[in-house]
Coordinates of N, CA and C in Angstrom, one line a residue:
Chain A
G1 N 17.4 3.7 -5.5 CA 16.7 4.8 -4.9 C 15.2 4.5 -4.9
E2 N 14.5 5.4 -4.3 CA 13.0 5.3 -4.1 C 12.3 6.3 -5.0
D3 N 11.7 5.9 -6.1 CA 11.0 6.9 -6.9 C 9.9 6.2 -7.7
V4 N 8.8 6.9 -7.8 CA 7.7 6.4 -8.6 C 7.2 7.5 -9.5
E5 N 7.1 7.2 -10.8 CA 6.8 8.2 -11.8 C 5.4 7.9 -12.4
Q6 N 4.6 8.9 -12.5 CA 3.2 8.8 -13.1 C 3.0 10.0 -14.0
S7 N 2.3 9.7 -15.1 CA 1.8 10.9 -15.9 C 0.8 11.7 -15.0
L8 N 0.7 13.0 -15.3 CA 0.0 13.8 -14.4 C -1.5 13.9 -14.7
F9 N -1.9 13.7 -16.0 CA -3.3 13.9 -16.3 C -3.7 13.0 -17.4
L10 N -5.0 12.5 -17.3 CA -5.6 11.7 -18.3 C -7.0 12.1 -18.5
S11 N -7.5 12.3 -19.7 CA -8.9 12.6 -20.0 C -9.5 11.6 -20.9
V12 N -10.7 11.0 -20.5 CA -11.3 10.0 -21.3 C -12.8 10.4 -21.4
R13 N -13.5 9.7 -22.3 CA -15.0 9.9 -22.4 C -15.6 8.7 -21.6
E14 N -16.8 9.1 -21.1 CA -17.5 8.1 -20.3 C -17.8 6.9 -21.2
G15 N -17.6 5.7 -20.6 CA -17.8 4.4 -21.3 C -16.5 3.9 -21.9
D16 N -15.5 4.7 -22.1 CA -14.2 4.3 -22.7 C -13.4 3.6 -21.6
S17 N -12.3 3.0 -22.0 CA -11.4 2.4 -21.0 C -10.3 3.4 -20.7
S18 N -9.9 3.4 -19.4 CA -8.8 4.3 -19.0 C -7.6 3.4 -18.6
V19 N -6.4 3.9 -19.0 CA -5.2 3.2 -18.6 C -4.2 4.2 -18.0
I20 N -3.9 3.9 -16.7 CA -3.0 4.8 -16.0 C -1.7 4.0 -15.7
N21 N -0.6 4.7 -16.1 CA 0.7 4.0 -16.0 C 1.6 4.5 -14.9
C22 N 2.5 3.7 -14.5 CA 3.4 4.0 -13.4 C 4.7 3.3 -13.6
T23 N 5.8 3.9 -13.3 CA 7.1 3.2 -13.3 C 7.8 3.4 -11.9
Y24 N 8.5 2.5 -11.5 CA 9.2 2.6 -10.2 C 10.6 2.1 -10.3
T25 N 11.4 2.5 -9.3 CA 12.8 2.2 -9.4 C 13.3 1.1 -8.5
D26 N 12.6 0.9 -7.3 CA 13.1 0.0 -6.3 C 12.9 -1.5 -6.7
S27 N 13.9 -2.2 -6.9 CA 13.8 -3.6 -7.3 C 13.4 -4.5 -6.2
S28 N 13.4 -4.0 -4.9 CA 13.1 -4.8 -3.8 C 11.6 -4.7 -3.5
S29 N 10.9 -3.9 -4.3 CA 9.4 -3.7 -4.0 C 8.7 -5.0 -4.1
T30 N 7.9 -5.3 -3.2 CA 7.2 -6.6 -3.1 C 5.8 -6.5 -3.4
Y31 N 5.2 -5.4 -3.0 CA 3.7 -5.2 -3.1 C 3.5 -3.9 -3.8
L32 N 2.6 -3.8 -4.7 CA 2.3 -2.6 -5.5 C 0.8 -2.4 -5.4
Y33 N 0.5 -1.1 -5.2 CA -0.9 -0.7 -4.9 C -1.4 0.4 -5.8
W34 N -2.7 0.5 -6.0 CA -3.3 1.6 -6.6 C -4.3 2.2 -5.6
Y35 N -4.2 3.5 -5.3 CA -5.1 4.2 -4.4 C -5.8 5.3 -5.2
K36 N -7.0 5.6 -4.8 CA -7.9 6.6 -5.4 C -8.1 7.7 -4.3
Q37 N -8.0 9.0 -4.8 CA -8.3 10.1 -3.9 C -9.2 11.0 -4.5
E38 N -10.4 11.2 -3.9 CA -11.4 12.2 -4.4 C -11.2 13.5 -3.7
P39 N -11.7 14.6 -4.2 CA -11.4 15.9 -3.6 C -11.8 16.0 -2.2
G40 N -10.8 16.4 -1.4 CA -11.1 16.6 0.1 C -11.2 15.3 0.9
A41 N -10.8 14.2 0.3 CA -10.9 12.9 1.0 C -9.5 12.3 1.1
G42 N -9.5 11.2 1.9 CA -8.2 10.5 2.1 C -8.0 9.5 0.9
L43 N -7.2 8.5 1.1 CA -6.9 7.6 0.1 C -7.7 6.3 0.3
Q44 N -8.3 5.8 -0.9 CA -9.0 4.6 -0.9 C -8.3 3.6 -1.6
L45 N -8.0 2.4 -1.0 CA -7.3 1.4 -1.7 C -8.2 0.7 -2.7
L46 N -7.7 0.7 -4.0 CA -8.5 0.1 -5.1 C -8.1 -1.3 -5.2
T47 N -6.8 -1.6 -5.3 CA -6.4 -2.9 -5.6 C -4.9 -3.0 -5.3
Y48 N -4.4 -4.2 -5.2 CA -2.9 -4.4 -5.0 C -2.5 -5.7 -5.8
I49 N -1.2 -5.8 -6.0 CA -0.7 -6.9 -6.7 C 0.7 -7.3 -6.1
F50 N 1.0 -8.5 -6.0 CA 2.3 -8.9 -5.4 C 3.2 -9.0 -6.6
S51 N 4.5 -8.9 -6.3 CA 5.5 -8.8 -7.4 C 5.7 -10.1 -8.1
N52 N 5.2 -11.2 -7.6 CA 5.3 -12.5 -8.3 C 4.1 -12.7 -9.2
M53 N 3.3 -11.7 -9.4 CA 2.1 -11.8 -10.3 C 2.3 -10.9 -11.5
D54 N 1.7 -11.3 -12.6 CA 1.8 -10.5 -13.8 C 0.5 -9.6 -14.0
M55 N -0.6 -10.2 -13.5 CA -1.9 -9.6 -13.7 C -2.8 -9.9 -12.6
K56 N -3.7 -8.9 -12.4 CA -4.8 -9.2 -11.4 C -6.0 -8.4 -11.9
Q57 N -7.2 -9.1 -11.9 CA -8.4 -8.5 -12.3 C -9.4 -8.5 -11.2
D58 N -10.1 -7.3 -11.0 CA -11.0 -7.2 -10.0 C -12.2 -6.3 -10.5
Q59 N -13.2 -7.0 -11.0 CA -14.4 -6.3 -11.6 C -13.9 -5.4 -12.8
R60 N -14.1 -4.1 -12.7 CA -13.7 -3.3 -13.8 C -12.2 -2.9 -13.8
L61 N -11.5 -3.4 -12.8 CA -10.1 -3.0 -12.7 C -9.2 -4.1 -13.1
T62 N -8.2 -3.8 -13.9 CA -7.2 -4.8 -14.3 C -5.8 -4.2 -14.1
V63 N -5.0 -4.9 -13.3 CA -3.6 -4.4 -13.0 C -2.7 -5.3 -13.8
L64 N -1.7 -4.6 -14.5 CA -0.7 -5.4 -15.2 C 0.7 -5.0 -14.6
L65 N 1.5 -5.9 -14.3 CA 2.8 -5.7 -13.8 C 3.9 -6.3 -14.7
N66 N 4.8 -5.4 -15.1 CA 6.0 -5.9 -15.9 C 7.2 -5.6 -15.0
K67 N 7.6 -6.7 -14.3 CA 8.6 -6.5 -13.3 C 10.0 -6.2 -13.9
K68 N 10.2 -6.7 -15.1 CA 11.5 -6.5 -15.8 C 11.7 -5.0 -16.1
D69 N 10.6 -4.4 -16.6 CA 10.6 -3.0 -16.9 C 10.2 -2.1 -15.7
K70 N 9.8 -2.7 -14.6 CA 9.4 -2.0 -13.4 C 8.2 -1.0 -13.8
H71 N 7.2 -1.6 -14.5 CA 6.1 -0.8 -15.0 C 4.8 -1.5 -14.5
L72 N 4.0 -0.6 -14.0 CA 2.7 -1.0 -13.4 C 1.6 -0.2 -14.1
S73 N 0.5 -0.9 -14.5 CA -0.6 -0.1 -15.1 C -1.9 -0.5 -14.5
L74 N -2.9 0.4 -14.5 CA -4.2 0.2 -14.0 C -5.2 0.5 -15.2
R75 N -6.0 -0.5 -15.5 CA -7.0 -0.3 -16.6 C -8.3 -0.3 -15.9
I76 N -9.1 0.8 -16.2 CA -10.5 0.9 -15.7 C -11.4 0.7 -16.9
A77 N -12.2 -0.4 -16.9 CA -13.1 -0.6 -18.0 C -14.4 0.2 -17.8
D78 N -15.0 0.6 -19.0 CA -16.3 1.3 -18.9 C -16.2 2.4 -17.9
T79 N -15.3 3.3 -18.1 CA -15.1 4.4 -17.1 C -16.3 5.3 -16.9
Q80 N -16.6 5.6 -15.7 CA -17.8 6.4 -15.4 C -17.4 7.8 -14.8
T81 N -18.3 8.7 -14.8 CA -17.9 10.0 -14.2 C -17.5 9.9 -12.8
G82 N -18.1 9.0 -12.0 CA -17.7 8.8 -10.6 C -16.3 8.3 -10.5
D83 N -15.6 7.9 -11.6 CA -14.2 7.5 -11.5 C -13.3 8.7 -11.5
S84 N -13.8 9.9 -11.8 CA -13.0 11.1 -11.8 C -12.3 11.3 -10.4
A85 N -11.0 11.3 -10.4 CA -10.3 11.4 -9.1 C -8.8 11.4 -9.4
I86 N -8.0 11.4 -8.4 CA -6.6 11.3 -8.5 C -6.2 9.9 -8.2
Y87 N -5.4 9.2 -9.0 CA -5.0 7.9 -8.8 C -3.5 7.8 -8.5
F88 N -3.2 7.1 -7.4 CA -1.8 7.0 -6.9 C -1.3 5.6 -7.0
C89 N -0.2 5.4 -7.6 CA 0.6 4.2 -7.6 C 1.5 4.2 -6.4
A90 N 1.7 3.1 -5.7 CA 2.5 3.0 -4.6 C 3.1 1.6 -4.5
Y91 N 4.3 1.6 -3.8 CA 4.9 0.2 -3.6 C 5.4 0.2 -2.2
G92 N 5.4 -1.1 -1.7 CA 6.0 -1.3 -0.4 C 6.9 -2.5 -0.4
S93 N 7.7 -2.7 0.6 CA 8.6 -3.8 0.7 C 8.2 -4.6 1.9
S94 N 8.4 -5.9 1.8 CA 8.2 -6.7 3.0 C 9.2 -6.4 4.1
N95 N 10.3 -5.7 3.8 CA 11.3 -5.4 4.8 C 11.0 -4.1 5.5
T96 N 10.1 -3.3 5.0 CA 9.9 -2.0 5.6 C 8.4 -1.8 5.8
G97 N 8.1 -0.8 6.6 CA 6.7 -0.6 6.8 C 6.1 0.6 6.0
K98 N 6.9 1.2 5.1 CA 6.4 2.4 4.5 C 6.0 2.1 3.0
L99 N 5.1 3.0 2.6 CA 4.7 3.0 1.2 C 5.4 4.2 0.5
I100 N 5.8 4.0 -0.8 CA 6.4 5.0 -1.6 C 5.4 5.3 -2.7
F101 N 4.9 6.6 -2.7 CA 3.9 7.0 -3.7 C 4.4 7.8 -4.8
G102 N 3.7 7.6 -6.0 CA 3.9 8.5 -7.1 C 3.2 9.8 -6.8
Q103 N 3.3 10.8 -7.7 CA 2.6 12.1 -7.5 C 1.2 12.1 -7.9
G104 N 0.7 11.1 -8.5 CA -0.7 11.0 -8.8 C -1.0 11.3 -10.2
T105 N -2.0 10.7 -10.8 CA -2.6 10.9 -12.1 C -4.0 11.4 -11.9
T106 N -4.3 12.6 -12.4 CA -5.7 13.1 -12.4 C -6.4 12.5 -13.5
L107 N -7.5 11.8 -13.3 CA -8.4 11.2 -14.3 C -9.6 12.1 -14.4
Q108 N -9.8 12.6 -15.6 CA -11.0 13.4 -15.9 C -11.9 12.6 -16.8
V109 N -13.1 12.4 -16.5 CA -14.1 11.6 -17.3 C -15.1 12.5 -17.8
K110 N -15.2 12.7 -19.1 CA -16.1 13.6 -19.7 C -17.4 12.8 -20.1
P111 N -18.6 13.4 -19.9 CA -19.8 12.7 -20.2 C -20.0 12.6 -21.7
Chain B
D1 N -18.6 -0.5 10.9 CA -17.2 -0.6 11.3 C -16.5 0.7 11.0
A2 N -16.1 1.4 12.0 CA -15.5 2.7 11.7 C -14.1 2.4 11.1
G3 N -13.8 3.2 10.1 CA -12.4 3.1 9.6 C -11.5 3.9 10.4
V4 N -10.5 4.5 9.8 CA -9.5 5.4 10.5 C -10.1 6.8 10.7
T5 N -10.1 7.2 11.9 CA -10.6 8.6 12.1 C -9.5 9.5 12.6
Q6 N -9.6 10.7 12.0 CA -8.6 11.7 12.3 C -9.2 13.0 12.8
S7 N -8.5 13.7 13.7 CA -9.0 14.9 14.2 C -7.9 15.9 14.5
P8 N -8.1 17.2 14.3 CA -9.3 17.8 13.7 C -9.2 17.6 12.2
T9 N -10.2 18.0 11.5 CA -10.2 17.9 10.0 C -9.5 19.1 9.4
H10 N -9.6 20.2 10.0 CA -8.8 21.4 9.5 C -8.2 22.2 10.7
L11 N -7.1 22.8 10.4 CA -6.4 23.5 11.5 C -5.6 24.6 10.9
I12 N -5.6 25.8 11.5 CA -4.8 26.9 11.1 C -3.9 27.3 12.2
K13 N -2.6 27.4 12.0 CA -1.6 27.7 13.0 C -0.7 28.8 12.5
T14 N 0.0 29.4 13.4 CA 1.0 30.5 13.1 C 2.4 29.9 13.1
R15 N 3.2 30.4 12.2 CA 4.6 30.0 12.2 C 5.2 30.0 13.6
G16 N 6.0 29.0 14.0 CA 6.6 28.9 15.3 C 5.8 28.2 16.3
Q17 N 4.5 28.0 16.0 CA 3.7 27.3 17.0 C 3.9 25.8 16.9
Q18 N 3.2 25.1 17.8 CA 3.2 23.7 17.9 C 1.8 23.1 17.6
V19 N 1.8 21.9 17.0 CA 0.5 21.4 16.7 C 0.5 19.9 17.0
T20 N -0.7 19.4 17.4 CA -0.9 17.9 17.7 C -2.1 17.4 16.9
L21 N -1.9 16.4 16.1 CA -2.9 15.8 15.3 C -3.2 14.4 15.9
R22 N -4.4 13.9 15.8 CA -4.8 12.7 16.4 C -5.4 11.7 15.4
C23 N -5.2 10.4 15.7 CA -5.6 9.3 14.8 C -6.1 8.1 15.6
S24 N -7.2 7.6 15.3 CA -7.7 6.3 15.8 C -7.7 5.3 14.7
P25 N -7.0 4.2 14.9 CA -6.9 3.3 13.8 C -8.2 2.5 13.6
K26 N -8.3 1.8 12.5 CA -9.4 0.9 12.2 C -9.4 -0.2 13.2
S27 N -10.6 -0.7 13.6 CA -10.8 -1.7 14.5 C -10.0 -3.0 14.1
G28 N -9.2 -3.5 15.0 CA -8.4 -4.7 14.6 C -7.0 -4.4 14.1
H29 N -6.7 -3.1 13.9 CA -5.4 -2.7 13.4 C -4.6 -2.2 14.6
D30 N -3.3 -2.5 14.6 CA -2.4 -2.1 15.7 C -1.2 -1.3 15.2
T31 N -1.1 -1.1 14.0 CA 0.1 -0.4 13.4 C -0.4 0.9 12.8
V32 N 0.2 2.0 13.1 CA -0.2 3.3 12.6 C 0.9 4.0 11.9
S33 N 0.7 4.5 10.7 CA 1.7 5.3 10.0 C 1.1 6.7 9.7
W34 N 2.0 7.6 9.6 CA 1.7 9.0 9.3 C 2.3 9.4 8.0
Y35 N 1.6 10.1 7.2 CA 2.1 10.6 5.9 C 1.8 12.1 5.8
Q36 N 2.6 12.8 5.1 CA 2.4 14.2 4.7 C 2.2 14.3 3.3
Q37 N 1.1 15.0 2.9 CA 0.8 15.2 1.4 C 0.7 16.7 1.1
A38 N 1.7 17.2 0.5 CA 1.7 18.6 0.1 C 0.8 18.7 -1.1
L39 N 0.3 19.9 -1.4 CA -0.6 20.1 -2.5 C 0.0 19.7 -3.8
G40 N -0.7 18.9 -4.5 CA -0.3 18.4 -5.8 C 0.7 17.3 -5.8
Q41 N 1.0 16.8 -4.7 CA 2.0 15.7 -4.5 C 1.5 14.5 -4.0
G42 N 2.2 13.4 -4.0 CA 1.8 12.1 -3.4 C 2.2 12.2 -1.9
P43 N 1.6 11.3 -1.1 CA 2.0 11.3 0.3 C 3.4 10.9 0.5
Q44 N 4.0 11.5 1.5 CA 5.4 11.2 1.9 C 5.4 10.6 3.3
F45 N 6.0 9.5 3.5 CA 6.1 8.7 4.8 C 6.8 9.5 5.8
I46 N 6.1 9.7 7.0 CA 6.8 10.4 8.1 C 7.4 9.4 9.1
F47 N 6.5 8.5 9.7 CA 7.0 7.5 10.6 C 5.8 6.5 10.8
Q48 N 6.2 5.4 11.4 CA 5.3 4.3 11.7 C 5.4 3.9 13.2
Y49 N 4.3 3.6 13.9 CA 4.3 3.2 15.3 C 3.7 1.8 15.4
Y50 N 4.3 1.0 16.2 CA 3.8 -0.3 16.6 C 4.2 -0.6 18.0
E51 N 3.3 -1.1 18.8 CA 3.6 -1.4 20.2 C 4.2 -0.2 20.9
E52 N 3.6 0.9 20.6 CA 3.9 2.2 21.3 C 5.3 2.7 21.0
E53 N 6.0 2.1 20.0 CA 7.3 2.6 19.6 C 7.4 2.9 18.2
E54 N 8.3 3.9 17.9 CA 8.5 4.3 16.5 C 9.3 3.2 15.8
R55 N 8.7 2.6 14.8 CA 9.4 1.4 14.2 C 10.2 1.8 13.0
Q56 N 9.8 2.8 12.3 CA 10.5 3.3 11.1 C 10.2 4.8 10.9
R57 N 11.2 5.5 10.3 CA 11.0 6.9 10.2 C 11.5 7.3 8.8
G58 N 10.7 8.2 8.2 CA 11.1 8.8 6.9 C 12.0 9.9 7.0
N59 N 12.3 10.7 6.0 CA 13.2 11.8 5.9 C 12.6 13.1 6.4
F60 N 12.2 13.1 7.7 CA 11.6 14.3 8.3 C 12.4 14.7 9.5
P61 N 12.5 16.0 9.7 CA 13.3 16.5 10.9 C 12.7 16.1 12.2
D62 N 13.5 16.3 13.2 CA 13.1 15.9 14.6 C 11.9 16.8 15.1
R63 N 11.6 17.8 14.4 CA 10.5 18.7 14.8 C 9.2 17.8 14.7
F64 N 9.2 16.8 13.9 CA 8.1 15.9 13.8 C 8.3 14.7 14.8
S65 N 7.4 14.5 15.7 CA 7.4 13.4 16.6 C 6.1 12.8 16.8
G66 N 6.0 11.7 17.4 CA 4.8 11.0 17.5 C 4.7 10.2 18.8
H67 N 3.5 9.6 18.9 CA 3.3 8.8 20.1 C 2.2 7.8 19.7
Q68 N 2.3 6.6 20.3 CA 1.2 5.6 20.2 C 0.7 5.2 21.6
F69 N -0.5 5.1 21.8 CA -1.1 4.8 23.1 C -1.4 3.3 23.2
P70 N -1.7 2.8 24.4 CA -2.0 1.4 24.5 C -3.2 0.9 23.7
N71 N -4.1 1.8 23.4 CA -5.3 1.5 22.6 C -5.1 1.6 21.1
Y72 N -3.8 1.8 20.8 CA -3.3 1.8 19.4 C -3.5 3.2 18.7
S73 N -4.3 4.1 19.3 CA -4.4 5.4 18.8 C -3.1 6.1 18.8
S74 N -3.0 7.2 18.0 CA -1.7 7.8 17.8 C -1.8 9.3 17.7
E75 N -0.7 10.0 18.0 CA -0.6 11.5 17.8 C 0.6 11.8 17.0
L76 N 0.5 12.8 16.2 CA 1.6 13.4 15.5 C 1.8 14.8 16.0
N77 N 3.0 15.1 16.5 CA 3.3 16.5 17.0 C 4.3 17.1 16.0
V78 N 4.1 18.4 15.8 CA 5.0 19.2 15.0 C 5.4 20.4 15.7
N79 N 6.6 20.6 16.0 CA 7.1 21.8 16.7 C 7.6 22.9 15.8
A80 N 7.7 24.1 16.3 CA 8.3 25.2 15.5 C 7.8 25.2 14.0
L81 N 6.5 25.3 13.9 CA 5.9 25.2 12.5 C 6.5 26.1 11.5
L82 N 6.7 25.6 10.3 CA 7.2 26.4 9.2 C 6.0 26.5 8.2
L83 N 6.1 27.5 7.3 CA 5.1 27.7 6.2 C 5.0 26.4 5.4
G84 N 6.2 25.8 5.2 CA 6.3 24.6 4.4 C 5.7 23.3 5.0
D85 N 5.2 23.4 6.3 CA 4.6 22.3 6.9 C 3.1 22.3 6.5
S86 N 2.6 23.3 5.8 CA 1.2 23.3 5.4 C 1.0 22.1 4.4
A87 N 0.1 21.3 4.8 CA -0.2 20.0 4.0 C -1.4 19.3 4.6
L88 N -1.7 18.2 3.9 CA -2.7 17.3 4.4 C -2.0 16.2 5.1
Y89 N -2.3 15.9 6.3 CA -1.6 14.9 7.1 C -2.5 13.7 7.2
L90 N -2.0 12.6 6.7 CA -2.8 11.4 6.6 C -2.3 10.3 7.6
C91 N -3.2 9.7 8.2 CA -2.9 8.6 9.1 C -3.4 7.3 8.4
A92 N -2.6 6.3 8.5 CA -3.0 5.0 7.9 C -2.7 3.9 9.0
S93 N -3.6 2.9 9.0 CA -3.5 1.8 9.9 C -3.5 0.5 9.2
S94 N -2.9 -0.5 9.8 CA -2.8 -1.8 9.2 C -2.7 -2.9 10.3
P95 N -3.1 -4.1 10.1 CA -2.8 -5.1 11.1 C -1.4 -5.7 10.9
T96 N -0.7 -5.9 12.0 CA 0.6 -6.4 11.9 C 0.8 -7.7 11.2
D97 N -0.2 -8.5 11.3 CA -0.1 -9.9 10.7 C -0.4 -9.9 9.3
R98 N -0.9 -8.8 8.7 CA -1.2 -8.7 7.3 C -0.9 -7.3 6.8
P99 N 0.3 -6.8 7.0 CA 0.6 -5.4 6.7 C 0.5 -5.0 5.3
N100 N 0.8 -6.0 4.4 CA 1.0 -5.7 3.0 C -0.3 -5.9 2.2
Y101 N -1.4 -6.2 2.8 CA -2.6 -6.3 2.1 C -3.3 -4.9 2.0
G102 N -2.5 -3.9 2.3 CA -3.1 -2.5 2.1 C -3.4 -1.8 3.3
Y103 N -2.9 -0.6 3.4 CA -3.2 0.2 4.6 C -4.5 0.9 4.4
T104 N -5.2 1.2 5.5 CA -6.5 1.9 5.5 C -6.1 3.3 5.9
F105 N -6.5 4.3 5.0 CA -6.2 5.7 5.3 C -7.4 6.4 5.9
G106 N -7.1 7.4 6.7 CA -8.2 8.3 7.2 C -8.3 9.4 6.2
S107 N -9.3 10.3 6.4 CA -9.5 11.5 5.5 C -8.5 12.6 5.7
G108 N -7.7 12.5 6.8 CA -6.7 13.5 6.9 C -7.0 14.7 7.7
T109 N -6.0 15.4 8.1 CA -6.1 16.8 8.7 C -5.4 17.8 7.8
R110 N -6.2 18.8 7.4 CA -5.6 19.8 6.6 C -5.0 20.9 7.5
L111 N -3.7 21.0 7.5 CA -2.9 22.0 8.3 C -2.5 23.1 7.5
T112 N -2.9 24.3 7.9 CA -2.4 25.5 7.2 C -1.6 26.4 8.2
V113 N -0.4 26.7 7.8 CA 0.5 27.5 8.6 C 0.6 28.9 8.0
V114 N 0.3 29.9 8.8 CA 0.3 31.3 8.2 C 1.4 32.1 9.0

């Protein structure tokens, strides 16, 4: 089936690291993404990882993929108040054109 | 470089009416997908258009239809509106030769059905 699970809410202090977790069910997923959505805005692609990778680092962002457990995480180092938003995990397959999204994790960053 | 543009930004319609939403893809992108995002939920795939044809469809009724024009822009039409159709409708574009490097989303159209 097609399903993506995320925790709903995460609160951290400014300067701390944030870790947002996601699990998915589709074993054919080939590409996994993290999107950010700020209030009243569309989705902004943060980063992506291919299923043949274990880790990807992009400045303050680190993505870890455990394909065996179908678990994806996004770590944001030195979290800033501007990082407050909803973060969506999504996956796509090379065989289809659609993305399957989780319900989003609201990240609250306290000063 | 303009990204994905959607119009209108907000819309209020009455139950039973019909609505048309519009999307212009990012320059260089030829594939357009539409998503519905209900309040507090993640986006749900409606359908995707490429070369003016519907290439794939999600689990949405036939009341939802679309069109893609030769300039790659797209429309989403919803007939016989229900209260449950109230949502943020997102358009995403991608280049066919690199579809999986991430779709570019527009800011969406907020549809309210009363």
